[in-house]
Amino acid sequence: MKQFDTLTLSAKGPALILTIDQPKSLNALAQEVVNDLEAFVQWFETTGYEYRGVILTGAGEKSFVAGANIVQMNAMDAQAAGVYGRQMHAVTERLESLQVPVIAAVNGFALGGGCELALACDFIYASEKASFGQPEVSLGLVPGFGGSVRLPRRVGNAVARELIFTGRRIKAEEALRIGLVNRIVPAEELIDQAVATIEEIAAVAPTAVANAKSALVAMDALNTHEALAVEADSFQRAFATADSVEGRGAFVQKRSPNFPGN
Ligand code: CO8
């Protein structure tokens, strides 16, 4: 398995578990972590596709990711901070574009850049101890790792504005209520439930999941009319795959499909 200084990788069935492993700083996104996340995405894009999904989590019992590294940011000038922010934009866009689902398994604090990193995943499972927030305003800052874009898309404009303008921290139940997380899970079952979902995904056609995901990512930038055109192209591409020939044929023949993966 590929090694990183600040991340650990482990496999569980068809899932690759990516752990941000800096528990002493509550897994804050120091420059070294951002560099490793960039290298991880590069590695996965080229050699990771034997896995059918990625689970992103944080080491320790307390925190998923407590945000950008405030100690390092305090020593930056505005120019350097801009470079740091743009690097994380590129990393989150590439993470979001991986051809397999990425689940954030939020086991504690997901604050500032931590909430923004979770939002770049396809969906979020939270432990009962998870909490979320965009507290940048309390540091005189604004969200800078994608939160102003992805939080309104996930929870709606007005709810996102309230969270961003107050910097308030919310608990898992409220995150579930506003649609920020898909489910709340006992902490000890968090990874297993995410693995079970990846197992479910691993049983369906891989090309169809990849195809659906890239269409959904592309649609984020489009209006309804343009997005429907993307869906039509995506459907036609899916229809032409061997996976779809097998899936449709198996249904008609009343048997389980055996997807060839192309
Ligand atoms: N950065 C660096 N170190 C951190 C961070 C952080 N974000 N969060 C915690 N730590 C460190 C603490 O300094 C402490 O280190 P040490 O033991 O050496 O003193 C250690 O982690 C443990 O933290 P605490 O003792 O504070 O633990 P508590 O349980 O008392 O509190 C909290 C936990 C509530 C999470 C608290 O640590 C906290 O408020 N952390 C900061 C949370 C925050 O404000 N996050 C948002 C940061 S801003 C951001 O993410 C902007 C993203 C966009 C940047 C764009 C750049 C252009």
Short mmCIF file of C-alpha atoms and ligand atoms in Angstrom, two decimals:
data_model
loop_
_atom_site.label_atom_id
_atom_site.label_comp_id
_atom_site.label_asym_id
_atom_site.label_seq_id
_atom_site.Cartn_x
_atom_site.Cartn_y
_atom_site.Cartn_z
CA MET A 1 0.00 0.00 0.00
CA LYS A 2 1.20 3.52 -0.83
CA GLN A 3 2.75 5.40 2.14
CA PHE A 4 2.30 9.04 3.14
CA ASP A 5 3.74 11.01 6.09
CA THR A 6 0.41 12.42 7.29
CA LEU A 7 -2.13 9.98 5.88
CA THR A 8 -2.66 6.26 6.33
CA LEU A 9 -4.33 3.94 3.86
CA SER A 10 -5.94 0.60 4.57
CA ALA A 11 -8.23 -1.68 2.59
CA LYS A 12 -11.46 -3.23 3.83
CA GLY A 13 -13.18 -5.34 1.19
CA PRO A 14 -13.76 -3.16 -1.87
CA ALA A 15 -13.22 0.07 0.14
CA LEU A 16 -10.04 2.07 0.56
CA ILE A 17 -9.94 3.86 3.91
CA LEU A 18 -8.01 7.13 3.82
CA THR A 19 -7.25 8.46 7.31
CA ILE A 20 -5.85 11.91 7.99
CA ASP A 21 -3.40 10.94 10.68
CA GLN A 22 -2.42 14.02 12.67
CA PRO A 23 -4.42 13.55 15.88
CA LYS A 24 -2.21 15.87 17.99
CA SER A 25 -3.44 18.85 15.94
CA LEU A 26 -6.94 17.34 15.59
CA ASN A 27 -6.05 16.47 11.97
CA ALA A 28 -5.87 20.14 10.94
CA LEU A 29 -4.97 20.62 7.29
CA ALA A 30 -1.33 21.66 7.61
CA GLN A 31 0.54 22.30 4.36
CA GLU A 32 2.09 18.82 4.66
CA VAL A 33 -1.41 17.26 4.85
CA VAL A 34 -2.60 19.22 1.83
CA ASN A 35 0.49 18.10 -0.12
CA ASP A 36 -0.18 14.49 0.87
CA LEU A 37 -3.86 14.75 -0.10
CA GLU A 38 -2.75 16.06 -3.48
CA ALA A 39 -0.31 13.13 -3.85
CA PHE A 40 -3.04 10.70 -2.75
CA VAL A 41 -5.46 11.94 -5.39
CA GLN A 42 -2.73 11.72 -8.02
CA TRP A 43 -1.93 8.15 -6.93
CA PHE A 44 -5.60 7.08 -6.84
CA GLU A 45 -6.31 8.57 -10.28
CA THR A 46 -3.54 6.49 -11.79
CA THR A 47 -3.51 3.26 -9.76
CA GLY A 48 -6.38 3.21 -7.24
CA TYR A 49 -9.27 2.00 -9.32
CA GLU A 50 -9.15 -1.57 -8.06
CA TYR A 51 -11.14 -0.10 -5.12
CA ARG A 52 -14.85 0.60 -5.60
CA GLY A 53 -15.00 3.48 -3.13
CA VAL A 54 -12.98 5.62 -0.73
CA ILE A 55 -13.82 6.37 2.90
CA LEU A 56 -12.21 9.55 4.22
CA THR A 57 -11.89 9.86 7.99
CA GLY A 58 -9.72 11.37 10.74
CA ALA A 59 -7.43 9.63 13.23
CA GLY A 60 -8.36 9.56 16.91
CA GLU A 61 -11.70 9.72 18.65
CA LYS A 62 -12.05 13.45 18.81
CA SER A 63 -11.76 14.96 15.40
CA PHE A 64 -12.35 14.43 11.71
CA VAL A 65 -10.49 17.60 10.68
CA ALA A 66 -10.41 20.77 12.85
CA GLY A 67 -9.90 23.03 9.84
CA ALA A 68 -7.04 24.74 8.11
CA ASN A 69 -3.93 24.85 10.28
CA ILE A 70 -4.39 28.14 12.11
CA VAL A 71 -0.84 28.15 13.51
CA GLN A 72 0.62 27.90 10.01
CA MET A 73 -1.92 30.38 8.60
CA ASN A 74 -0.95 32.89 11.26
CA ALA A 75 2.57 33.00 9.80
CA MET A 76 1.36 33.52 6.20
CA ASP A 77 0.86 36.74 4.29
CA ALA A 78 -2.27 37.15 2.13
CA GLN A 79 -0.43 35.99 -0.98
CA ALA A 80 0.72 32.74 0.66
CA ALA A 81 -2.78 32.19 2.09
CA GLY A 82 -4.18 32.57 -1.43
CA VAL A 83 -1.81 29.88 -2.71
CA TYR A 84 -2.82 27.58 0.20
CA GLY A 85 -6.53 28.12 -0.54
CA ARG A 86 -6.17 27.56 -4.30
CA GLN A 87 -4.15 24.38 -3.74
CA MET A 88 -6.98 22.97 -1.59
CA HIS A 89 -9.51 24.02 -4.26
CA ALA A 90 -7.60 21.95 -6.80
CA VAL A 91 -7.31 18.99 -4.39
CA THR A 92 -11.03 19.03 -3.52
CA GLU A 93 -12.04 19.29 -7.18
CA ARG A 94 -9.89 16.27 -8.03
CA LEU A 95 -11.23 14.35 -5.01
CA GLU A 96 -14.76 15.19 -6.09
CA SER A 97 -14.00 13.97 -9.62
CA LEU A 98 -12.65 10.52 -8.68
CA GLN A 99 -14.57 7.90 -10.65
CA VAL A 100 -15.66 6.04 -7.49
CA PRO A 101 -17.81 7.31 -4.60
CA VAL A 102 -16.03 8.98 -1.70
CA ILE A 103 -17.77 8.87 1.69
CA ALA A 104 -16.70 11.18 4.51
CA ALA A 105 -16.88 9.28 7.81
CA VAL A 106 -16.96 12.18 10.28
CA ASN A 107 -15.96 10.97 13.72
CA GLY A 108 -15.68 14.29 15.61
CA PHE A 109 -14.95 17.94 14.76
CA ALA A 110 -15.49 18.89 11.11
CA LEU A 111 -14.81 22.59 11.35
CA GLY A 112 -13.88 25.18 8.73
CA GLY A 113 -11.67 23.43 6.20
CA GLY A 114 -12.69 20.10 7.78
CA CYS A 115 -16.36 20.69 6.98
CA GLU A 116 -15.30 21.87 3.52
CA LEU A 117 -13.26 18.71 2.93
CA ALA A 118 -16.25 16.56 3.96
CA LEU A 119 -18.44 18.55 1.57
CA ALA A 120 -16.11 17.63 -1.30
CA CYS A 121 -17.00 13.97 -0.66
CA ASP A 122 -20.12 12.48 -2.29
CA PHE A 123 -21.90 12.19 1.04
CA ILE A 124 -21.25 12.19 4.75
CA TYR A 125 -21.91 9.66 7.51
CA ALA A 126 -21.49 11.12 11.00
CA SER A 127 -20.90 9.55 14.38
CA GLU A 128 -23.11 10.78 17.26
CA LYS A 129 -20.08 12.77 18.46
CA ALA A 130 -19.60 14.64 15.19
CA SER A 131 -19.98 18.40 15.02
CA PHE A 132 -19.84 20.73 12.06
CA GLY A 133 -19.32 24.41 11.47
CA GLN A 134 -17.75 27.14 9.38
CA PRO A 135 -16.18 29.21 12.18
CA GLU A 136 -13.96 31.31 9.88
CA VAL A 137 -15.80 34.55 10.74
CA SER A 138 -14.65 34.17 14.35
CA LEU A 139 -11.07 34.41 13.02
CA GLY A 140 -11.94 37.38 10.79
CA LEU A 141 -11.86 35.05 7.78
CA VAL A 142 -14.33 33.52 5.36
CA PRO A 143 -14.61 29.94 4.10
CA GLY A 144 -11.70 29.35 1.74
CA PHE A 145 -11.60 25.64 0.90
CA GLY A 146 -14.88 25.59 -1.06
CA GLY A 147 -17.48 26.02 1.70
CA SER A 148 -19.15 29.10 0.21
CA VAL A 149 -19.85 27.06 -2.91
CA ARG A 150 -20.54 23.56 -1.64
CA LEU A 151 -22.38 24.28 1.65
CA PRO A 152 -25.29 26.18 -0.02
CA ARG A 153 -25.55 23.45 -2.63
CA ARG A 154 -25.78 20.80 0.08
CA VAL A 155 -28.05 22.46 2.65
CA GLY A 156 -29.66 25.35 0.74
CA ASN A 157 -28.72 28.99 0.54
CA ALA A 158 -30.44 30.37 3.63
CA VAL A 159 -29.26 27.64 6.02
CA ALA A 160 -25.71 27.95 4.66
CA ARG A 161 -25.76 31.72 5.14
CA GLU A 162 -26.87 31.33 8.77
CA LEU A 163 -24.05 28.87 9.45
CA ILE A 164 -21.40 30.94 7.65
CA PHE A 165 -22.47 34.31 9.12
CA THR A 166 -22.70 33.05 12.71
CA GLY A 167 -19.78 30.59 12.65
CA ARG A 168 -22.02 28.46 14.87
CA ARG A 169 -21.12 24.83 15.56
CA ILE A 170 -23.91 22.27 15.11
CA LYS A 171 -24.24 18.72 16.37
CA ALA A 172 -24.84 15.60 14.31
CA GLU A 173 -28.66 15.65 14.80
CA GLU A 174 -28.94 19.14 13.37
CA ALA A 175 -26.56 18.23 10.53
CA LEU A 176 -28.87 15.32 9.70
CA ARG A 177 -31.95 17.54 9.85
CA ILE A 178 -30.52 20.10 7.40
CA GLY A 179 -29.29 17.43 4.98
CA LEU A 180 -25.59 17.96 5.59
CA VAL A 181 -25.14 14.31 6.58
CA ASN A 182 -26.93 11.24 5.28
CA ARG A 183 -26.98 9.27 8.51
CA ILE A 184 -25.83 9.23 12.13
CA VAL A 185 -24.04 6.09 13.21
CA PRO A 186 -22.64 4.88 16.57
CA ALA A 187 -18.93 5.80 16.54
CA GLU A 188 -17.80 2.17 16.67
CA GLU A 189 -19.89 1.32 13.59
CA LEU A 190 -19.01 4.37 11.50
CA ILE A 191 -16.39 2.78 9.24
CA ASP A 192 -18.24 -0.54 8.98
CA GLN A 193 -21.43 1.17 7.80
CA ALA A 194 -19.49 3.15 5.20
CA VAL A 195 -17.78 -0.09 4.07
CA ALA A 196 -21.20 -1.78 3.83
CA THR A 197 -22.37 1.01 1.51
CA ILE A 198 -19.27 0.61 -0.67
CA GLU A 199 -19.98 -3.14 -0.75
CA GLU A 200 -23.49 -2.37 -1.99
CA ILE A 201 -21.99 -0.11 -4.67
CA ALA A 202 -19.43 -2.80 -5.57
CA ALA A 203 -22.30 -5.15 -6.48
CA VAL A 204 -23.61 -2.89 -9.25
CA ALA A 205 -22.06 -2.00 -12.60
CA PRO A 206 -18.77 -0.10 -12.12
CA THR A 207 -19.03 1.80 -15.39
CA ALA A 208 -22.56 2.93 -14.50
CA VAL A 209 -21.47 4.32 -11.12
CA ALA A 210 -18.49 6.12 -12.70
CA ASN A 211 -20.70 7.44 -15.49
CA ALA A 212 -23.41 8.66 -13.08
CA LYS A 213 -20.82 10.33 -10.88
CA SER A 214 -19.07 12.22 -13.67
CA ALA A 215 -22.43 13.43 -14.99
CA LEU A 216 -23.45 14.63 -11.50
CA VAL A 217 -20.13 16.46 -11.08
CA ALA A 218 -20.44 18.10 -14.51
CA MET A 219 -24.04 19.17 -13.78
CA ASP A 220 -22.94 21.22 -10.78
CA ALA A 221 -21.78 23.93 -13.17
CA LEU A 222 -24.88 23.91 -15.39
CA ASN A 223 -28.45 25.15 -15.57
CA THR A 224 -31.34 22.64 -15.85
CA HIS A 225 -31.43 22.64 -19.65
CA GLU A 226 -27.66 22.12 -19.97
CA ALA A 227 -27.70 19.50 -17.19
CA LEU A 228 -30.43 17.51 -18.94
CA ALA A 229 -28.19 17.38 -22.03
CA VAL A 230 -25.38 15.97 -19.87
CA GLU A 231 -27.77 13.37 -18.46
CA ALA A 232 -28.92 12.37 -21.95
CA ASP A 233 -25.30 11.88 -23.12
CA SER A 234 -24.45 9.99 -19.94
CA PHE A 235 -27.47 7.68 -20.38
CA GLN A 236 -26.55 6.97 -23.99
CA ARG A 237 -22.93 6.18 -23.00
CA ALA A 238 -24.15 3.85 -20.23
CA PHE A 239 -26.48 2.13 -22.67
CA ALA A 240 -23.54 1.24 -24.93
CA THR A 241 -21.46 -0.47 -22.19
CA ALA A 242 -21.04 -4.23 -21.80
CA ASP A 243 -22.17 -3.72 -18.17
CA SER A 244 -25.51 -2.46 -19.44
CA VAL A 245 -25.90 -5.27 -21.99
CA GLU A 246 -25.26 -7.71 -19.14
CA GLY A 247 -27.54 -5.88 -16.66
CA ARG A 248 -30.48 -5.67 -19.06
CA GLY A 249 -29.93 -9.23 -20.35
CA ALA A 250 -29.77 -10.66 -16.83
CA PHE A 251 -33.06 -8.99 -15.91
CA VAL A 252 -34.80 -10.39 -18.98
CA GLN A 253 -33.31 -13.86 -18.35
CA LYS A 254 -34.31 -13.68 -14.65
CA ARG A 255 -30.77 -14.24 -13.33
CA SER A 256 -28.23 -12.19 -11.32
CA PRO A 257 -25.95 -10.01 -13.44
CA ASN A 258 -22.22 -10.65 -13.69
CA PHE A 259 -20.83 -7.27 -14.68
CA PRO A 260 -17.70 -7.37 -16.86
CA GLY A 261 -16.68 -3.86 -15.72
CA ASN A 262 -16.54 -2.23 -19.15
N1 CO8 B 1 -5.06 24.41 13.44
C1 CO8 B 1 -3.96 24.12 14.13
N2 CO8 B 1 -3.97 23.48 15.32
C2 CO8 B 1 -5.17 23.14 15.81
C3 CO8 B 1 -6.37 23.40 15.14
C4 CO8 B 1 -6.29 24.07 13.90
N3 CO8 B 1 -7.37 24.34 13.17
N4 CO8 B 1 -7.40 22.96 15.88
C5 CO8 B 1 -6.85 22.40 16.98
N5 CO8 B 1 -5.51 22.51 16.95
C6 CO8 B 1 -4.56 22.04 17.94
C7 CO8 B 1 -4.58 22.93 19.18
O1 CO8 B 1 -3.77 24.09 18.97
C8 CO8 B 1 -4.02 21.99 20.20
O2 CO8 B 1 -2.62 21.92 20.03
P1 CO8 B 1 -1.64 21.93 21.35
O3 CO8 B 1 -2.02 20.65 22.10
O4 CO8 B 1 -0.28 21.89 20.74
O5 CO8 B 1 -1.98 23.15 22.10
C9 CO8 B 1 -4.58 20.66 19.81
O6 CO8 B 1 -4.96 20.79 18.42
C10 CO8 B 1 -5.83 20.26 20.60
O7 CO8 B 1 -6.74 21.34 20.48
P2 CO8 B 1 -7.47 21.99 21.75
O8 CO8 B 1 -6.61 21.90 22.94
O9 CO8 B 1 -7.95 23.35 21.34
O10 CO8 B 1 -8.70 20.98 21.91
P3 CO8 B 1 -10.13 21.32 22.52
O11 CO8 B 1 -10.82 20.02 22.69
O12 CO8 B 1 -10.02 22.20 23.72
O13 CO8 B 1 -10.87 22.18 21.40
C11 CO8 B 1 -11.57 22.67 19.14
C12 CO8 B 1 -11.15 21.59 20.15
C13 CO8 B 1 -12.91 23.27 19.55
C14 CO8 B 1 -11.72 22.01 17.78
C15 CO8 B 1 -10.52 23.80 19.11
O14 CO8 B 1 -9.24 23.18 18.92
C16 CO8 B 1 -10.72 24.78 17.99
O15 CO8 B 1 -11.55 25.67 18.09
N6 CO8 B 1 -9.92 24.62 16.90
C17 CO8 B 1 -10.02 25.52 15.77
C18 CO8 B 1 -11.24 25.26 14.96
C19 CO8 B 1 -11.36 26.25 13.84
O16 CO8 B 1 -11.53 27.44 14.04
N7 CO8 B 1 -11.27 25.77 12.61
C20 CO8 B 1 -11.38 26.58 11.42
C21 CO8 B 1 -10.03 27.08 11.03
S1 CO8 B 1 -10.11 28.27 9.74
C22 CO8 B 1 -10.33 27.33 8.38
O17 CO8 B 1 -10.43 26.14 8.40
C23 CO8 B 1 -10.33 28.08 7.11
C24 CO8 B 1 -10.30 27.19 5.87
C25 CO8 B 1 -10.03 27.99 4.64
C26 CO8 B 1 -8.60 28.46 4.60
C27 CO8 B 1 -8.37 29.18 3.32
C28 CO8 B 1 -6.95 29.72 3.24
C29 CO8 B 1 -6.86 30.72 2.10
#
